[in-house]
CSV table of C-alpha atoms in Angstrom, one decimal:
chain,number,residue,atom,x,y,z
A,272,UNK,CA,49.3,59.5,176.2
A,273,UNK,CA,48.8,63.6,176.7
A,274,UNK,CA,45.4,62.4,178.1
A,275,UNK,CA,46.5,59.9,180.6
A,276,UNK,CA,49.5,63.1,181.9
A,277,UNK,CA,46.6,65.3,182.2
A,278,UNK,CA,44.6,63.2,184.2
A,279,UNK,CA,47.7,62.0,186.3
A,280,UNK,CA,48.5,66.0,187.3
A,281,UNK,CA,44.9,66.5,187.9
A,282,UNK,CA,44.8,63.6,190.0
A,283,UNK,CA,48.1,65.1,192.1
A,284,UNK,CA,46.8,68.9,192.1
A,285,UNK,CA,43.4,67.7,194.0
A,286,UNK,CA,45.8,65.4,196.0
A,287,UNK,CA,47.8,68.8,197.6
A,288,UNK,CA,44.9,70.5,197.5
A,289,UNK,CA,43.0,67.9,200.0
A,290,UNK,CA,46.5,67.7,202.6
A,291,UNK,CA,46.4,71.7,202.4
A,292,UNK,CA,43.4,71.9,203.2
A,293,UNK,CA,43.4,68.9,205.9
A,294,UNK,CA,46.8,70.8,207.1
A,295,UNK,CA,45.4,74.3,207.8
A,296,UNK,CA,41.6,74.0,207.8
A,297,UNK,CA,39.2,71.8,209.3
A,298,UNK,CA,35.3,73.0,208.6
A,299,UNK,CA,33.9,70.1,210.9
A,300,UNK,CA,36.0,71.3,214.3
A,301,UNK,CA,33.5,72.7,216.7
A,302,UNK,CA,33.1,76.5,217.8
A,303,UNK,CA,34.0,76.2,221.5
A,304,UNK,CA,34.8,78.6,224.3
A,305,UNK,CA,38.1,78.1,226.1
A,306,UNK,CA,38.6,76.9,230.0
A,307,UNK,CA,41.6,77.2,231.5
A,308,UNK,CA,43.5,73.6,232.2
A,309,UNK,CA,43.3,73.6,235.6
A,310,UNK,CA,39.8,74.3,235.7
A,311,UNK,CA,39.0,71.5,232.9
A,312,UNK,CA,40.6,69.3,235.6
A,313,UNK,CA,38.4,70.3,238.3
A,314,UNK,CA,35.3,69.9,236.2
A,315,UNK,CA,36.6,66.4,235.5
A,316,UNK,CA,37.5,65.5,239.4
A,317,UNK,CA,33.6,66.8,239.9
A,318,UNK,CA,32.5,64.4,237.4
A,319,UNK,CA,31.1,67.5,235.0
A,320,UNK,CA,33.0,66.7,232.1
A,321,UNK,CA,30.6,63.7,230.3
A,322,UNK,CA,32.7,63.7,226.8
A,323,UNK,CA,36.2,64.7,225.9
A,324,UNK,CA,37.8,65.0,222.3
A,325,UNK,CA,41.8,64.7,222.2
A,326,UNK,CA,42.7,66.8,218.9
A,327,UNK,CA,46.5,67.8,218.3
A,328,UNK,CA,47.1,70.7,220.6
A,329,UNK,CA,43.7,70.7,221.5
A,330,UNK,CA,41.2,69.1,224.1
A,331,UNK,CA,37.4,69.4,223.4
A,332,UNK,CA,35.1,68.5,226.3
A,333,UNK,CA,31.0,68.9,226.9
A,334,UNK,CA,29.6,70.3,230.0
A,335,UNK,CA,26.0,69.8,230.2
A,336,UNK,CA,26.2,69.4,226.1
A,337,UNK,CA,27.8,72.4,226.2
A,338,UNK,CA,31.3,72.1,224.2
A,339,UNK,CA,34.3,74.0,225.9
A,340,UNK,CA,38.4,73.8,224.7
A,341,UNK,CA,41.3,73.6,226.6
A,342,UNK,CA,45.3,72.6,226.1
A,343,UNK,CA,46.5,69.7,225.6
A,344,UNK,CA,48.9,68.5,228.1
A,345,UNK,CA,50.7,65.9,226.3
A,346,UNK,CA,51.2,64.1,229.5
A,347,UNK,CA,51.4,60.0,229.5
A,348,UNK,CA,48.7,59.7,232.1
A,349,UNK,CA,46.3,62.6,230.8
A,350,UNK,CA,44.2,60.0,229.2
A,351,UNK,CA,44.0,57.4,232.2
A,352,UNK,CA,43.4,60.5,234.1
A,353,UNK,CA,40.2,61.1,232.5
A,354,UNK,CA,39.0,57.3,232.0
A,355,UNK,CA,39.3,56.7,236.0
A,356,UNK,CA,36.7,59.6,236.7
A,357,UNK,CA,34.4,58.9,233.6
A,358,UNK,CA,35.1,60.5,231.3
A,359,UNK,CA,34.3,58.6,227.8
A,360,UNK,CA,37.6,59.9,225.7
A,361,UNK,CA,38.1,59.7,221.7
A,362,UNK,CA,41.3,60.9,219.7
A,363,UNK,CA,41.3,62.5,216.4
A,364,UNK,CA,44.2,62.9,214.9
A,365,UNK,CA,45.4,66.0,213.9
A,366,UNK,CA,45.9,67.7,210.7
A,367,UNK,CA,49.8,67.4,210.9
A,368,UNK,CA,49.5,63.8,211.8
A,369,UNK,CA,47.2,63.2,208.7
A,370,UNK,CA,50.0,64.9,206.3
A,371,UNK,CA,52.9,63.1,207.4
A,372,UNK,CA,50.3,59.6,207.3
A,373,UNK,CA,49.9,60.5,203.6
A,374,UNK,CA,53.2,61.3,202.8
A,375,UNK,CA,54.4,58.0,203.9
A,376,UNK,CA,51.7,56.9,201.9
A,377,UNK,CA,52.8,58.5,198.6
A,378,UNK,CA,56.7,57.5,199.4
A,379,UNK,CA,56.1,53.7,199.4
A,380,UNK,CA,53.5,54.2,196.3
A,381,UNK,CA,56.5,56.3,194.5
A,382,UNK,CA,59.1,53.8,196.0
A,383,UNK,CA,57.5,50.7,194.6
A,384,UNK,CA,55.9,52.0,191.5
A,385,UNK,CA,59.3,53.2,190.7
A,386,UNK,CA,60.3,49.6,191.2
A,387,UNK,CA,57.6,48.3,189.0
A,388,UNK,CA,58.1,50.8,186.1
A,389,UNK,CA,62.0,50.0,185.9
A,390,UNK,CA,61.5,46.3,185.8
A,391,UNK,CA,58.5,46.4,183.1
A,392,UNK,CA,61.2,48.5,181.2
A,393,UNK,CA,63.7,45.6,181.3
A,394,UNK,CA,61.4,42.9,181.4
A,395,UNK,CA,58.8,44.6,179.3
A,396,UNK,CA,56.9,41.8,177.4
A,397,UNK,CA,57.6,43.5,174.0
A,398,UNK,CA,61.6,43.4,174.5
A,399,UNK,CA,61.6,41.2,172.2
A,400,UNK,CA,59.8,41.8,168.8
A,401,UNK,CA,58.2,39.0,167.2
A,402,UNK,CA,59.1,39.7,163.6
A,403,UNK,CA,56.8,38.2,160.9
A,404,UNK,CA,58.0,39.3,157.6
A,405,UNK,CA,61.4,39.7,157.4
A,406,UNK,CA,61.6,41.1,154.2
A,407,UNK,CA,64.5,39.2,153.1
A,408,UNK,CA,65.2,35.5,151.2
A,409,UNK,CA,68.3,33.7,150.1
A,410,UNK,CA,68.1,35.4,147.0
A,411,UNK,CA,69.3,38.5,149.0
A,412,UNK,CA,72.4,36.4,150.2
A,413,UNK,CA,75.0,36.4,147.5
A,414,UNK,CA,77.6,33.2,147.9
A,415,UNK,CA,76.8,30.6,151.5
A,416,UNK,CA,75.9,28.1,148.8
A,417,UNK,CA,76.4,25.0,150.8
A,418,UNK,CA,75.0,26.7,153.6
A,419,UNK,CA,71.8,27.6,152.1
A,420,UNK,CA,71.3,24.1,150.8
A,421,UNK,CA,71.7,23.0,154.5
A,422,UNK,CA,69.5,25.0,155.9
A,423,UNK,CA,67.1,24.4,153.4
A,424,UNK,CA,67.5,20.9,154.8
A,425,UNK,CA,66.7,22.3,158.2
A,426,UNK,CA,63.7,24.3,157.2
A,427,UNK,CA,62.3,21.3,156.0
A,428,UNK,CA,62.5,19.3,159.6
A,429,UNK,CA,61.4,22.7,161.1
A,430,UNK,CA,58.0,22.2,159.0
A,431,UNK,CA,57.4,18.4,159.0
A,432,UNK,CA,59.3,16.9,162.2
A,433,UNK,CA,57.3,14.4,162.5
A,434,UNK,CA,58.2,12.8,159.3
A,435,UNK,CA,62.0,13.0,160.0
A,436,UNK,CA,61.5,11.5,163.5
A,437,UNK,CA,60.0,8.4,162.2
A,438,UNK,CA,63.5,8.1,160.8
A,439,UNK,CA,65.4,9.0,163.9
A,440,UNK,CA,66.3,12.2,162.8
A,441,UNK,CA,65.9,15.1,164.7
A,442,UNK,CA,66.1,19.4,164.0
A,443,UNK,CA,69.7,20.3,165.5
A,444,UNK,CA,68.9,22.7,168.7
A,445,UNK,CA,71.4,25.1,167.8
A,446,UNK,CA,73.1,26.7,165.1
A,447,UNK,CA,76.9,29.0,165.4
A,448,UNK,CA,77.4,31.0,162.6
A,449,UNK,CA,80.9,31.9,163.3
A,450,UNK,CA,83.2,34.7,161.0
A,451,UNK,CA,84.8,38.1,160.8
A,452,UNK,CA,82.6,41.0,161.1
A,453,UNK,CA,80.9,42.1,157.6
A,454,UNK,CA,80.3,38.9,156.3
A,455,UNK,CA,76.5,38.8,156.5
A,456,UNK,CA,75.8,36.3,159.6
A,457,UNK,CA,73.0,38.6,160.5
A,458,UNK,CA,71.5,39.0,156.8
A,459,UNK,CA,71.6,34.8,156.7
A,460,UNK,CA,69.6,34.8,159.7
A,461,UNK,CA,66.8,37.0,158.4
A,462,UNK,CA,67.3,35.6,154.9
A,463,UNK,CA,66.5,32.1,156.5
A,464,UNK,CA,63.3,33.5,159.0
A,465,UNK,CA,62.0,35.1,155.4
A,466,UNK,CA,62.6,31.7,153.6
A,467,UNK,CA,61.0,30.0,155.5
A,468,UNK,CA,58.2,31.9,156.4
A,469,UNK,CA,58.2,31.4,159.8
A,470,UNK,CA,58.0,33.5,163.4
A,471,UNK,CA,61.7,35.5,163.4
A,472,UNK,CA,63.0,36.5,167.2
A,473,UNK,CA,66.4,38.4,166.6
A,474,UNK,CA,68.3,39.3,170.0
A,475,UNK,CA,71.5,40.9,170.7
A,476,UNK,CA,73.7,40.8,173.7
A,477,UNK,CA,73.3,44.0,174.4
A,478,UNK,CA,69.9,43.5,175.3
A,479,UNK,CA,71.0,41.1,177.9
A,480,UNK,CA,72.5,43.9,180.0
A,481,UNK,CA,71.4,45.6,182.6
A,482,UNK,CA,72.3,47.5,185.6
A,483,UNK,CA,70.4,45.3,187.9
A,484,UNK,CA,71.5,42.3,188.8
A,485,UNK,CA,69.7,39.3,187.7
A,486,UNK,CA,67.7,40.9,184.9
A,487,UNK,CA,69.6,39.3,182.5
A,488,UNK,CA,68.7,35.7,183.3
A,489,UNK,CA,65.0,37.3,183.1
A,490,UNK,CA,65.1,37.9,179.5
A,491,UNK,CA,66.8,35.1,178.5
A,492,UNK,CA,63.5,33.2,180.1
A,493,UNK,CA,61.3,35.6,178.9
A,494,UNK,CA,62.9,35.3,174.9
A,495,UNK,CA,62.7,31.8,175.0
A,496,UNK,CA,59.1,31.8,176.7
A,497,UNK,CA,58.2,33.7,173.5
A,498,UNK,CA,59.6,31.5,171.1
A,499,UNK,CA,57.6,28.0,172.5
A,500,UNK,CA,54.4,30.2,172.4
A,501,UNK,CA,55.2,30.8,168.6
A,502,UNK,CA,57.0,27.4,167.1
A,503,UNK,CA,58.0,26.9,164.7
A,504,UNK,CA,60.3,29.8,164.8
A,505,UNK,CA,63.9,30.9,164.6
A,506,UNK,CA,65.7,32.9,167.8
A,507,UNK,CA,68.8,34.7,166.6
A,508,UNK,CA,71.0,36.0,168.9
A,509,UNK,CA,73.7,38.1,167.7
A,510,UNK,CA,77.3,38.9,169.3
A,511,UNK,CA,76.9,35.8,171.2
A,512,UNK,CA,80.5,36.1,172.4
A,513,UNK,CA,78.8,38.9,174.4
A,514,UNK,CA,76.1,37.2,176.6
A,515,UNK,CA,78.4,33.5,176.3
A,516,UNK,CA,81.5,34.1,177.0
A,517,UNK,CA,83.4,31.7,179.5
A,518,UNK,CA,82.4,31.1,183.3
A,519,UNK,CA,85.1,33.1,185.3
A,520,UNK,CA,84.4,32.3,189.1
A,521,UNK,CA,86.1,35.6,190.1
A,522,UNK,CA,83.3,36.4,192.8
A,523,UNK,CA,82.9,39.7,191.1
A,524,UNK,CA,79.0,41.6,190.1
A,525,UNK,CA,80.2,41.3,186.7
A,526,UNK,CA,81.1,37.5,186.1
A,527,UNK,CA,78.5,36.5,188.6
A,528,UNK,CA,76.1,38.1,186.1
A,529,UNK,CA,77.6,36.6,183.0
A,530,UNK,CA,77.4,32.9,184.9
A,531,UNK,CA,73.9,33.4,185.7
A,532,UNK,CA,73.0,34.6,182.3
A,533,UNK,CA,74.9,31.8,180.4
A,534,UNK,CA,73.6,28.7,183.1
A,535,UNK,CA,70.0,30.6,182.3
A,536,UNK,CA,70.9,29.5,178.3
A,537,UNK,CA,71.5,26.0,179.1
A,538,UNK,CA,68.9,25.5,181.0
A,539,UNK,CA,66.4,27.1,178.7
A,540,UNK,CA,68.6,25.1,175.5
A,541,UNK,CA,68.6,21.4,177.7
A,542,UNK,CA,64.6,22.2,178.2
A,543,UNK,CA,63.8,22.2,174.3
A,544,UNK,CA,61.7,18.8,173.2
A,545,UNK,CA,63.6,17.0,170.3
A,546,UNK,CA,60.7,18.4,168.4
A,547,UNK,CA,59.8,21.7,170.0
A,548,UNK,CA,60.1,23.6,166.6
A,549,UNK,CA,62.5,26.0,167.9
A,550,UNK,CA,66.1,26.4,166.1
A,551,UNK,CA,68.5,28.7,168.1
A,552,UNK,CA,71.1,30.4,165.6
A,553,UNK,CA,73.7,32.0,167.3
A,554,UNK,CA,76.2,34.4,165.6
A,555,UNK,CA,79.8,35.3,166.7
A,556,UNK,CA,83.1,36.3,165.7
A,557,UNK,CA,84.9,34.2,167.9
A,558,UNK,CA,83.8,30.5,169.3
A,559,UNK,CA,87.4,30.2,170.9
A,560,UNK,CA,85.3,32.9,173.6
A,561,UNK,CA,82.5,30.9,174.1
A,562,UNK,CA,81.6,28.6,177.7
A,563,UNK,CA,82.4,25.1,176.6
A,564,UNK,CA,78.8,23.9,178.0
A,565,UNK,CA,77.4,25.8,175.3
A,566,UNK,CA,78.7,25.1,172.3
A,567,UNK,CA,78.7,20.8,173.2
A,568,UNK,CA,76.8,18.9,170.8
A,569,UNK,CA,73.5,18.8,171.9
A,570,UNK,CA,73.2,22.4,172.6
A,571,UNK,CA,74.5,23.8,169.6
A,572,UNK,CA,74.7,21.0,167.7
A,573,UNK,CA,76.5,22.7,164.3
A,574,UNK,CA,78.8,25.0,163.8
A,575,UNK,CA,79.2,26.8,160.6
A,576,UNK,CA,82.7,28.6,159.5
A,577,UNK,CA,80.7,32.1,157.1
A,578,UNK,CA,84.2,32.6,155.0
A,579,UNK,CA,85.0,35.7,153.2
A,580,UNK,CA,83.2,36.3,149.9
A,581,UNK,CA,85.1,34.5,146.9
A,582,UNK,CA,86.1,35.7,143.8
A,583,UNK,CA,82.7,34.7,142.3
A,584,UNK,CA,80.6,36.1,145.4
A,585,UNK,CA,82.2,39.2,145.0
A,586,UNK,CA,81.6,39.5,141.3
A,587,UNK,CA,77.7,39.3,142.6
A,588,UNK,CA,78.5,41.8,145.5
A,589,UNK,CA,79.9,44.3,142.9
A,590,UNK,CA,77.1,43.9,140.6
A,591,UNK,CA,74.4,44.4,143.4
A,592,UNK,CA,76.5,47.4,144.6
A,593,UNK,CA,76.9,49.1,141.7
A,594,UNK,CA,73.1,49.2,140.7
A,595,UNK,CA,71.8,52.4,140.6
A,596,UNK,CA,75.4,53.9,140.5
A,597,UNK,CA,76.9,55.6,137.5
A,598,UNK,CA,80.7,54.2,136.4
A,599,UNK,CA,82.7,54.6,133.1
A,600,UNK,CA,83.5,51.5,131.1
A,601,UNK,CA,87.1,50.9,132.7
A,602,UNK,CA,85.3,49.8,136.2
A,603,UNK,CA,83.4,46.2,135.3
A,604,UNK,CA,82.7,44.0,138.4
A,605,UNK,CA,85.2,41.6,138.4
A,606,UNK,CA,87.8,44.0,138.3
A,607,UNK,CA,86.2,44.7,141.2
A,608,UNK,CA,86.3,41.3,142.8
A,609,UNK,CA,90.0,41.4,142.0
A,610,UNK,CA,90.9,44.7,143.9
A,611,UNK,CA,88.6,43.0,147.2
A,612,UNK,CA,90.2,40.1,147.7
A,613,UNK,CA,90.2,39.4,151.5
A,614,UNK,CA,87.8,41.7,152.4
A,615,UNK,CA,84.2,41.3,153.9
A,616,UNK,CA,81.1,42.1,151.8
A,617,UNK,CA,80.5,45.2,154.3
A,618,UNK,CA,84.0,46.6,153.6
A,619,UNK,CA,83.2,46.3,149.5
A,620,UNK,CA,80.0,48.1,150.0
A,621,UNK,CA,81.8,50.9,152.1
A,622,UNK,CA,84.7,51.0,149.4
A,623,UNK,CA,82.3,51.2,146.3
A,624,UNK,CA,80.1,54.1,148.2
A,625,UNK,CA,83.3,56.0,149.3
A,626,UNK,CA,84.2,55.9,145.7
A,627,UNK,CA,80.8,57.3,144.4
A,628,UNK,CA,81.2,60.2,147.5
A,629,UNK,CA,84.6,60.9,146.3
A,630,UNK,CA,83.3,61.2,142.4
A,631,UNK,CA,81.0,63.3,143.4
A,632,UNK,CA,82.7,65.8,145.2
A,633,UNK,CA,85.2,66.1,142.8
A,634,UNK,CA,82.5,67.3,139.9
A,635,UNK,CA,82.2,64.0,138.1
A,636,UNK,CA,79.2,62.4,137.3
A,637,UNK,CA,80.6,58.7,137.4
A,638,UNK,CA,82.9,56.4,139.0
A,639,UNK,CA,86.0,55.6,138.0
A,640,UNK,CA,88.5,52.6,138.3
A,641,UNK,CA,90.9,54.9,140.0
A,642,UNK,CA,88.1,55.9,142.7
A,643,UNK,CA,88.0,52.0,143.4
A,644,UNK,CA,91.2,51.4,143.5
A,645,UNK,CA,92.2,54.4,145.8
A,646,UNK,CA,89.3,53.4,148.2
A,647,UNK,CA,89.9,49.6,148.4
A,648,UNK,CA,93.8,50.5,149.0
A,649,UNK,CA,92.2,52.3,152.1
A,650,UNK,CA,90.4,49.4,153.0
């Protein structure tokens, strides 16, 4: 990179240097003595003058191949004056002339490659990473029990479609994961790339917006053009409320950027082959939000309510938070479970941290009940 800079200011230094130069110093123009205008034009009406040289401000002319200077008139009919008595005439532009030329020059190469660089930035081919390895299985997802079991299902079509179509069956499109923040619809999504070891897109709404119009429609082309190259694979697209929400025909740059974005979706979601290999997996807090046309059968086909942890999930959640945390022997995890009921795995992750914090900075070396409990009332 500090390479390619230094070779781009080089590149512009030698560039001034050569319109300076060009501006205020020509080598190649010609030593000549001056004539007067009015005698130049004499010599011309005599038929003396074989040659002349228009140059800026300047007017070069040979005399027996002698070279002489005079002005330069700027008059309309100076050079029809000297074609009608002979004179063989040539124009070379000036220095001034040659510096504005190559200014206009380096304005449309700025103006466009400006263009060019902010659309690559938007519409850069690696907006979308191609994850491999996510790092992450269902035994990472605590509770979801009948969910994992039909995805499993799913999985299983993903890898051997042919099989399934033989029987009529065919891998749902689409996928909604709908349910309150904190719940883990975005660790379920990697959890289910990981398990089943296949290409893993994930997309957010956010990288849907731009400031230019229409480069939102763009990605969603470009994401999906990605996941055919790689089937089977899994595109997750997170806050889909964001990027989905329901067509408003106001006439306004904002809704007339949502409709194009979400017409863009169907479009690229009606173009999947019954066995393209491609499962779209949608997460949202809200389906209520969502453009009808999206979320009809055939598009996304299932929709999947991800409920608050129950008591026997968040037994599990407090046992995987607490690892690695000290506690005295009044705080157990499913008094823990007890004290969360309602809440979201996130907010019993936050609650069981803010209680180590609060240990801490009180000089204690472990956690108590009544650290839990004062945090989770907070909660």
């Amino acid at each position: 990179m500090k390479k390619s800079r230094l070779l781009l200011l080089l590149a512009g230094i030698l560039l001034v240097a050569i319109i300076v130069l060009q501006f205020f110093w020509n080598p190649l123009e010609p030593k000549a003595e001056y004539v007067p205008y009015r005698e130049f034009c004499q010599k011309v009406e005599a038929g003396l003058v074989a040659s002349a040289e228009i140059s800026g401000e300047d007017v070069f002319f040979t005399e027996k191949q002698i070279t002489f200077i005079t002005e330069n008139p700027h008059s309309p009919t100076f050079r029809e004056f000297l074609l009608r008595n002979g004179v063989k005439v040539s124009v070379q532009k000036s220095g001034e002339s040659i510096f504005y030329g190559i200014m206009d020059l380096l304005f449309y190469v700025i103006f466009f490659g400006g263009i060019v660089l902010v659309f690559r930035k938007f519409i850069s081919p690696n907006t979308f990473k191609v994850v491999r390895k996510t790092g992450v299985s269902f035994k990472d997802v605590v509770g979801m029990d009948e969910l994992k079991k039909y995805m499993i299902q799913v999985m299983d079509i993903m890898k051997h479609p042919d099989d399934y179509a033989r029987r009529g069956i065919r891998m749902p499109k689409g996928i909604l994961l709908e349910g309150a923040p904190g719940n883990g619809k975005t660790l379920f999504a990697r959890a289910l790339a990981g398990q089943a070891k296949v290409p893993f897109i994930p997309a957010k709404a956010t990288d849907f917006e731009s400031m230019f119009m229409a480069i939102g429609p763009m990605k969603i082309k470009l994401l999906f053009h990605k996941a055919r190259r790689r089937a089977p694979c899994i595109v997750f697209i997170d806050e889909f409320d964001g990027i989905g929400t329901r067509r408003n025909y106001t006439g306004s740059a904002l809704e007339t950027e949502n409709t194009r974005i979400v017409t863009a979706l169907l479009n690229e979601l009606d173009g999947f082959q019954k066995n393209s290999g491609i499962l779209v997996l949608a997460a949202t807090n809200s389906i209520a939000a969502l453009d009808e046309a999206l979320i009809r059968p055939g598009r996304f086909d299932v929709r999947v309510k991800v409920p608050f942890p129950d008591e026997k999930a968040r037994t599990e959640l407090a046992k995987m938070y607490l690892a690695g945390k000290s506690f005295d022997s009044s705080v157990t995890p499913e008094k823990i479970a007890r004290l969360s009921e309602g809440l979201s795995a996130a907010k019993i992750e936050s609650a069981i941290n803010e209680a180590a914090l609060s240990s801490m900075q009180e000089g204690r070396s472990q956690i108590s009940l009544a650290d839990l409990e004062r945090e989770f009332l907070r909660t």
